[in-house]
CSV table of C-alpha atoms in Angstrom, one decimal:
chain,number,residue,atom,x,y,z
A,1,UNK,CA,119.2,-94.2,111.9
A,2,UNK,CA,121.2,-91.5,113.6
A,3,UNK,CA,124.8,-92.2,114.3
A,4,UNK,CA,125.8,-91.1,117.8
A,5,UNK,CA,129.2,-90.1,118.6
A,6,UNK,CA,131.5,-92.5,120.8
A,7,UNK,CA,133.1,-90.0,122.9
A,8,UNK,CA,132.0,-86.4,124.5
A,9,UNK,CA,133.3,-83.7,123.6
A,10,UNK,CA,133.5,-80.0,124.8
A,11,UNK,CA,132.6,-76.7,123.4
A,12,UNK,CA,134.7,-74.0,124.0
A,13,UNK,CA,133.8,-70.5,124.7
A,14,UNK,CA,137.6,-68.4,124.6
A,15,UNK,CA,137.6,-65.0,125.9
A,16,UNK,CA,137.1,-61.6,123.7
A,17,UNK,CA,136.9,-58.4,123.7
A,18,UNK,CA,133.2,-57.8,125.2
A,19,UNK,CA,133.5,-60.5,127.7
A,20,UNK,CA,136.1,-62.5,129.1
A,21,UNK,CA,135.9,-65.1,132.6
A,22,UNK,CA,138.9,-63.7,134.2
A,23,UNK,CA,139.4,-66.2,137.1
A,24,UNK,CA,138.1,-68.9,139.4
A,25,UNK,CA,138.2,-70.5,142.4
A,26,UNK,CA,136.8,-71.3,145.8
A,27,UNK,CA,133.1,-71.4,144.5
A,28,UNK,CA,133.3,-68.3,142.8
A,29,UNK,CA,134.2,-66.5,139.8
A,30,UNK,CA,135.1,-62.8,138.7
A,31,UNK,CA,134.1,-62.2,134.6
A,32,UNK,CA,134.4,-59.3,132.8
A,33,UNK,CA,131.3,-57.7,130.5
A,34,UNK,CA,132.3,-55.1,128.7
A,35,UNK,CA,133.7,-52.5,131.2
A,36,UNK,CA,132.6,-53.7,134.3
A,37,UNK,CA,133.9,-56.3,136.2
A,38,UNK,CA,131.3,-58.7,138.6
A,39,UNK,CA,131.8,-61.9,140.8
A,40,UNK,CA,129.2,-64.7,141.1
A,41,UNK,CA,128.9,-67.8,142.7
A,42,UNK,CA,130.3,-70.8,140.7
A,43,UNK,CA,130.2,-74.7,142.7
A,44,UNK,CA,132.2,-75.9,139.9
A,45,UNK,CA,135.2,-73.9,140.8
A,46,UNK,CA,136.4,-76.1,143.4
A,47,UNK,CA,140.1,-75.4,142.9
A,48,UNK,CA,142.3,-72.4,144.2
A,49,UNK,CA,141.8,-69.0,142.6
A,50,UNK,CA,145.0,-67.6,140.7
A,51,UNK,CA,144.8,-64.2,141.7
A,52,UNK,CA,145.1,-63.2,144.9
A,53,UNK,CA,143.2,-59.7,144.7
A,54,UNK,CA,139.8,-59.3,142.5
A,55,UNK,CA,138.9,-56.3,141.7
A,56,UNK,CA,135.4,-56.3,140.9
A,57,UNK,CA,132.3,-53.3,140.2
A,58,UNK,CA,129.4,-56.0,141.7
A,59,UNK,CA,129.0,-59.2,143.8
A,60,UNK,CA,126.2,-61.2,143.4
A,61,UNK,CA,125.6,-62.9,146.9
A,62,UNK,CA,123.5,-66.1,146.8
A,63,UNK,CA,120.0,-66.5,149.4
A,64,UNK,CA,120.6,-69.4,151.9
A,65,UNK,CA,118.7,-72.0,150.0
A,66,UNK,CA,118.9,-73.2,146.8
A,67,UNK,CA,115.6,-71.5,144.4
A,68,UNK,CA,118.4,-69.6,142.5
A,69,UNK,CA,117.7,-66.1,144.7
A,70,UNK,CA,120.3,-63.6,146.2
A,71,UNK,CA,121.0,-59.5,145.6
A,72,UNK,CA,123.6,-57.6,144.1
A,73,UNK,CA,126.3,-56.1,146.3
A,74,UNK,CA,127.8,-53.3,144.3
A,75,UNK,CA,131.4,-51.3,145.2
A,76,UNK,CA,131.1,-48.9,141.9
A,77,UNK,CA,128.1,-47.4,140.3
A,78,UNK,CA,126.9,-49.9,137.5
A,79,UNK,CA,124.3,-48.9,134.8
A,80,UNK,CA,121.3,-50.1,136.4
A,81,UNK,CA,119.5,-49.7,132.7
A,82,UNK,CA,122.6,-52.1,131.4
A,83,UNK,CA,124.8,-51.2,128.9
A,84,UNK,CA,125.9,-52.3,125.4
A,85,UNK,CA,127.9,-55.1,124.5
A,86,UNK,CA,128.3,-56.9,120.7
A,87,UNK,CA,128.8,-60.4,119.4
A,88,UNK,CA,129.8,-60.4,115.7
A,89,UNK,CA,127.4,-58.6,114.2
A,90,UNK,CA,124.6,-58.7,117.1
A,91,UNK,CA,124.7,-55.8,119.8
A,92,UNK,CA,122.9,-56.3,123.0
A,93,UNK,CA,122.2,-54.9,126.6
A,94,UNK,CA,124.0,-56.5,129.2
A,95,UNK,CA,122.3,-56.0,132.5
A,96,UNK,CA,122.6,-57.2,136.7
A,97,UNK,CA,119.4,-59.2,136.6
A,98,UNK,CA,118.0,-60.6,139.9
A,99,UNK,CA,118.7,-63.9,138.9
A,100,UNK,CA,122.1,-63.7,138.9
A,101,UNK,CA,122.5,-63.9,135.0
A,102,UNK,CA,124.0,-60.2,132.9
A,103,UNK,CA,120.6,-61.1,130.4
A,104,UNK,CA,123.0,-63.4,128.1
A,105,UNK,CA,125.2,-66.6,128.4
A,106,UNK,CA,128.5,-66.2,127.1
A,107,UNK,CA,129.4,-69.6,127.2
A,108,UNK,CA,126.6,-69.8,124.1
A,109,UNK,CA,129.1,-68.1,121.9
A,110,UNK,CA,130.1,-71.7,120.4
A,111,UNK,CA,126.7,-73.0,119.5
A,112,UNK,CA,126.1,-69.6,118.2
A,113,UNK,CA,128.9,-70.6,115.5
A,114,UNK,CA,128.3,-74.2,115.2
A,115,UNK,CA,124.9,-73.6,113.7
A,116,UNK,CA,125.8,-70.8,111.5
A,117,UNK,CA,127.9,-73.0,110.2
A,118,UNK,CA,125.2,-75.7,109.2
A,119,UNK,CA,122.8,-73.3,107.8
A,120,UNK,CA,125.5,-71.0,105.6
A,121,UNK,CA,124.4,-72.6,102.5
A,122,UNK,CA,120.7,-72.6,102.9
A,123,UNK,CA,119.1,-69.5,101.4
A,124,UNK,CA,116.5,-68.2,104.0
A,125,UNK,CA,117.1,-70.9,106.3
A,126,UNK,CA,113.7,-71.4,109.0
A,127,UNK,CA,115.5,-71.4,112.4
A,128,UNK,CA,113.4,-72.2,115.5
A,129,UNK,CA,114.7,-70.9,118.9
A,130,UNK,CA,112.9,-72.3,121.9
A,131,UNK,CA,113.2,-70.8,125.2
A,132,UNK,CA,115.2,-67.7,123.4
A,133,UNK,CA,115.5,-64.9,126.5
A,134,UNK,CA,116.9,-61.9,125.2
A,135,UNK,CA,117.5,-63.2,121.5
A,136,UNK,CA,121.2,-62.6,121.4
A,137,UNK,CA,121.1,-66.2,119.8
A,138,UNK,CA,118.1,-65.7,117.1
A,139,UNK,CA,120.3,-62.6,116.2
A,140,UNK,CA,123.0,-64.3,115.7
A,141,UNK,CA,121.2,-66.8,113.0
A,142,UNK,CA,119.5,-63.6,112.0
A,143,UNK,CA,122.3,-61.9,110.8
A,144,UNK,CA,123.4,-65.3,108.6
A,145,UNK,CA,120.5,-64.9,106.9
A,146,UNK,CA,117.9,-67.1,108.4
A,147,UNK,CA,114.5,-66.4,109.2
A,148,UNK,CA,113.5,-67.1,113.0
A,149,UNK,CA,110.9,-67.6,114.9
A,150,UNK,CA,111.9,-66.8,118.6
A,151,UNK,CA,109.5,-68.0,121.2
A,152,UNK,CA,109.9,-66.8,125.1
A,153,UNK,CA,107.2,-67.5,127.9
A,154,UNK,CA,108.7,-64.0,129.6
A,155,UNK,CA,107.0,-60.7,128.0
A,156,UNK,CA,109.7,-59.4,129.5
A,157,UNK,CA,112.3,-61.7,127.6
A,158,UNK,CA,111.1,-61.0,124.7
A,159,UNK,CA,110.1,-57.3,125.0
A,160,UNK,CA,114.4,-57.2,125.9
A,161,UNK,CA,115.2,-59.6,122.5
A,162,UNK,CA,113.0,-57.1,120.3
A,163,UNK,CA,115.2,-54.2,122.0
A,164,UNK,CA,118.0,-56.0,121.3
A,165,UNK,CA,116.8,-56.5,117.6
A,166,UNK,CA,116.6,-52.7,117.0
A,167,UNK,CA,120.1,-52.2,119.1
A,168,UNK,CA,121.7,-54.4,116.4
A,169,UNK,CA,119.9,-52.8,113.0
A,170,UNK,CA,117.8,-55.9,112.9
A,171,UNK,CA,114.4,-54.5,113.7
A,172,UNK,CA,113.1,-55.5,110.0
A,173,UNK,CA,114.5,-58.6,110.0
A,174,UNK,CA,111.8,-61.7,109.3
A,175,UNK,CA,112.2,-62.6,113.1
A,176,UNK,CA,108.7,-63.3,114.5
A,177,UNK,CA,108.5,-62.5,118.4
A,178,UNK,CA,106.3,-65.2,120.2
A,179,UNK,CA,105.5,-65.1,123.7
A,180,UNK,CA,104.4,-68.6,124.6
A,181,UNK,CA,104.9,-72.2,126.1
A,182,UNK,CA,107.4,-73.9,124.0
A,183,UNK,CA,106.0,-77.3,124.5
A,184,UNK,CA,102.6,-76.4,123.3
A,185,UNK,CA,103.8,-73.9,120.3
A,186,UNK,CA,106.3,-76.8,119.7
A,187,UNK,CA,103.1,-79.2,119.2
A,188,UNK,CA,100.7,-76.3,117.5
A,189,UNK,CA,103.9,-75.9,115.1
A,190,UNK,CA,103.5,-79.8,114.2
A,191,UNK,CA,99.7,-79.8,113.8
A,192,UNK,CA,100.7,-76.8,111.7
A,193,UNK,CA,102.8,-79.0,109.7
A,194,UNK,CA,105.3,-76.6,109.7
A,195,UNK,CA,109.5,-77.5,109.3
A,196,UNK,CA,112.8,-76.0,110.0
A,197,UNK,CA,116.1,-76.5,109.1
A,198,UNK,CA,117.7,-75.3,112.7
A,199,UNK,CA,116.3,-75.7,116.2
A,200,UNK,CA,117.6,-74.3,119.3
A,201,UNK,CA,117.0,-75.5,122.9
A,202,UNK,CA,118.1,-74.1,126.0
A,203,UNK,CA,115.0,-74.8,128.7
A,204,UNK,CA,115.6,-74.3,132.1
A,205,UNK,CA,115.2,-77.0,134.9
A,206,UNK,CA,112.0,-75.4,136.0
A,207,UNK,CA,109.7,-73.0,134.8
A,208,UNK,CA,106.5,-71.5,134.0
A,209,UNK,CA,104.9,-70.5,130.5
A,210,UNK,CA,102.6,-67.1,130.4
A,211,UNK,CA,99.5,-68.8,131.6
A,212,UNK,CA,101.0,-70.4,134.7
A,213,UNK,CA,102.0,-74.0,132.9
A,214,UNK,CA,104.7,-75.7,134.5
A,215,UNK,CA,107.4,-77.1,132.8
A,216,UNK,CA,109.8,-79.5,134.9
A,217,UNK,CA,112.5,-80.9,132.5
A,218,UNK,CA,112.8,-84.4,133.6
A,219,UNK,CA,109.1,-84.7,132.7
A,220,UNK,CA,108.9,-82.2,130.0
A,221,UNK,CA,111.9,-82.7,127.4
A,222,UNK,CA,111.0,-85.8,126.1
A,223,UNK,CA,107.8,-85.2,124.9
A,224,UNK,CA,109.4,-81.5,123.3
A,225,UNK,CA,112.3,-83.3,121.4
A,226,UNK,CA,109.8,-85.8,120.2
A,227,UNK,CA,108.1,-83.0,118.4
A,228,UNK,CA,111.1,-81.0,117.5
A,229,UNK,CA,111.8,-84.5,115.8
A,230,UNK,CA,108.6,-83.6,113.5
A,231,UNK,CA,109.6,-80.5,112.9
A,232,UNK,CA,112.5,-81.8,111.4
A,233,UNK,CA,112.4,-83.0,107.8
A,234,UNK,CA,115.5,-84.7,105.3
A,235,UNK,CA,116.4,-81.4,104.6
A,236,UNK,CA,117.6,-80.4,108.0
A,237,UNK,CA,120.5,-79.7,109.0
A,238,UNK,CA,121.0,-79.4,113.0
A,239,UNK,CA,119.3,-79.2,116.4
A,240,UNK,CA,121.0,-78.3,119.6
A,241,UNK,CA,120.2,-78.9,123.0
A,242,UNK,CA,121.5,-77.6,126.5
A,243,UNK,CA,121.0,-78.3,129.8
A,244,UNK,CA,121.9,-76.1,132.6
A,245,UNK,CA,122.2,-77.0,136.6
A,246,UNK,CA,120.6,-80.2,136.9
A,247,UNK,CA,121.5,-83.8,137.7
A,248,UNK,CA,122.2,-85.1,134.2
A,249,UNK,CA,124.2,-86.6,132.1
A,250,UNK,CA,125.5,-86.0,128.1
A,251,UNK,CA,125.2,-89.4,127.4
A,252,UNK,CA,121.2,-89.4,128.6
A,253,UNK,CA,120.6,-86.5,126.4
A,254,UNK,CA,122.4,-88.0,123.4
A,255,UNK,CA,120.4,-91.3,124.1
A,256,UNK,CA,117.0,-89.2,124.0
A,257,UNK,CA,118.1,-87.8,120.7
A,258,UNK,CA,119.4,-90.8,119.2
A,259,UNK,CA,115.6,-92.5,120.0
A,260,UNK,CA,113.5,-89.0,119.4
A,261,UNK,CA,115.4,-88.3,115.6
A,262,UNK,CA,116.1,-91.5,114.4
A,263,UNK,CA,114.1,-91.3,111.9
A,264,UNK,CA,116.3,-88.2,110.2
A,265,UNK,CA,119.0,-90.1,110.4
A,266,UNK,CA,122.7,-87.7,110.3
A,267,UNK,CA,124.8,-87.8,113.4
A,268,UNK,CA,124.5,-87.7,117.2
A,269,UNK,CA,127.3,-85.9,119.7
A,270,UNK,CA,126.9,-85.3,123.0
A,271,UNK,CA,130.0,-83.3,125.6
A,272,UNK,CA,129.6,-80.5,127.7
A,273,UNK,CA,129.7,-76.7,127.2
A,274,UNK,CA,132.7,-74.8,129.3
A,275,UNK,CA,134.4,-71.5,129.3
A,276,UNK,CA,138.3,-71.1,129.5
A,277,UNK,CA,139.8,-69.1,132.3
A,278,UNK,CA,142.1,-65.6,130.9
A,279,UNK,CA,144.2,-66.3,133.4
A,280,UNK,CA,145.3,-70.2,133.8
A,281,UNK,CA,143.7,-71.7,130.5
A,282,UNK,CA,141.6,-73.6,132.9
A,283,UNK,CA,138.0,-74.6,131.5
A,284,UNK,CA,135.2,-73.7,134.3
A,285,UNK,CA,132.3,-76.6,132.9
A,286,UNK,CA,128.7,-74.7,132.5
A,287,UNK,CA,126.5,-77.1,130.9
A,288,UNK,CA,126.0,-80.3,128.6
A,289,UNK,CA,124.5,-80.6,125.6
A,290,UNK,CA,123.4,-82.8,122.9
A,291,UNK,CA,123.0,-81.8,119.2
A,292,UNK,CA,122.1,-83.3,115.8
A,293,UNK,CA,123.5,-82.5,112.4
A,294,UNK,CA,123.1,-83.8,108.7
């Protein structure tokens, strides 16, 4: 059976040079991608800011209710196309989406690490990455050497991670682009009898898949891990799991894990994903997350 870990712990994402979360405070918080400079919304910032003045190129500005909507108020011209930014050996287009996202997640950059790490030694190690977006993270396990198979519900996700594949010299790469529902590829992958030795998981509280299924987390995830689980074999070595903006805890995830792989046995931990301030050291919480290793 899998061991779970007794205490959380958190993931770190430090600045660098192509992206950096400058400050926070008062519900908001001003990053910097690349050359440009933007301010979003943040609730968890409920402290005082440390700078007085921010400078910023764009301001997202949230809608009055809650579905996630808003606009972009900009003071300086901004590529509306995007513009280039790299991670390691991955290059990507960074862009003001409508959703309040820059088309990546920097706090990521951790889990991006942690699971090269676990799939170093395998030669051609079969990665899965569920809900990829714009595929800076099947790059990343890309360029260690795995093969990936990246699976989006968006065309237009995926149509920006094969971009992003050609940005980054990657084009020919055994990546295989799926647009689909991840729950039902999930299960066709099972009846396929397929395995991997890395799965990825970052679905998002609510969503639709390209023929107008409707995923709702609290209803959905078990049923996906549970096949992840049998997709999984003794010569695994890791899943992860995050979970943004919802009312949820580690430990929940890290019990569904511990009932949903059991059977692989290897190790449980659960914590929370956060980014640390440039300016204070302060870490600004952005998601949790459970994962399993061997």
């Amino acid at each position: 059976m899998a061991e779970s870990a007794s205490k959380p712990a958190v993931m770190i994402s430090d600045p660098r040079e192509d992206y950096a979360l400058i400050d926070c405070g008062h519900g908001r918080k001003l990053e910097r991608y690349g050359a440009y400079h933007f301010i979003r919304p943040e609730p968890q910032a409920m402290w005082a800011p440390a700078l007085e003045d921010w400078q910023a190129d764009g301001e997202f500005i949230p809608a009055s209710d809650d579905d996630g909507g808003g606009r972009w108020h900009f003071l300086r011209p901004v590529p509306e196309e995007g513009w280039p930014l790299s991670w390691e050996e991955v290059t990507f287009t960074a862009q003001c989406t409508p959703f309040r996202h820059l088309a990546y997640f920097p706090d990521m950059d951790p889990i991006w690490r942690w699971i090269r790490g676990h799939i170093a030694d395998v030669d051609e190690a079969q990665a899965l990455n569920l809900f990829g977006y714009t595929g800076v993270g099947t790059l990343a396990m890309s360029a260690a050497g795995a093969k990936l198979v990246h699976v989006d519900a968006s065309k237009k996700s995926v149509s920006a991670a094969r971009d992003n594949a050609a940005l980054s010299g990657m084009a020919e790469r055994p990546i295989r682009w799926i647009i689909d529902d991840a729950a039902k590829f999930a299960a066709r992958e099972v009846r396929r009898e397929r395995r991997y030795d890395a799965i990825l998981l970052d679905p998002p509280k609510y969503g639709r898949g390209p023929d107008g299924q409707i995923w709702r987390l609290e209803e959905d995830l078990a049923p996906l891990i549970e096949n992840c689980g049998k997709l999984l074999d003794d010569e695994s070595r890791c899943l992860f799991l995050t979970v943004y903006a919802v009312r949820m805890s580690a430990l929940a995830l890290g019990s569904l894990l511990q009932e949903k792989l059991a059977h692989l046995g290897g190790s449980i931990e659960v914590g929370e994903l956060a980014v640390r301030e440039e300016s204070r050291g302060l870490l600004l919480p952005t998601a949790i997350y459970a994962r399993w290793s061997k």
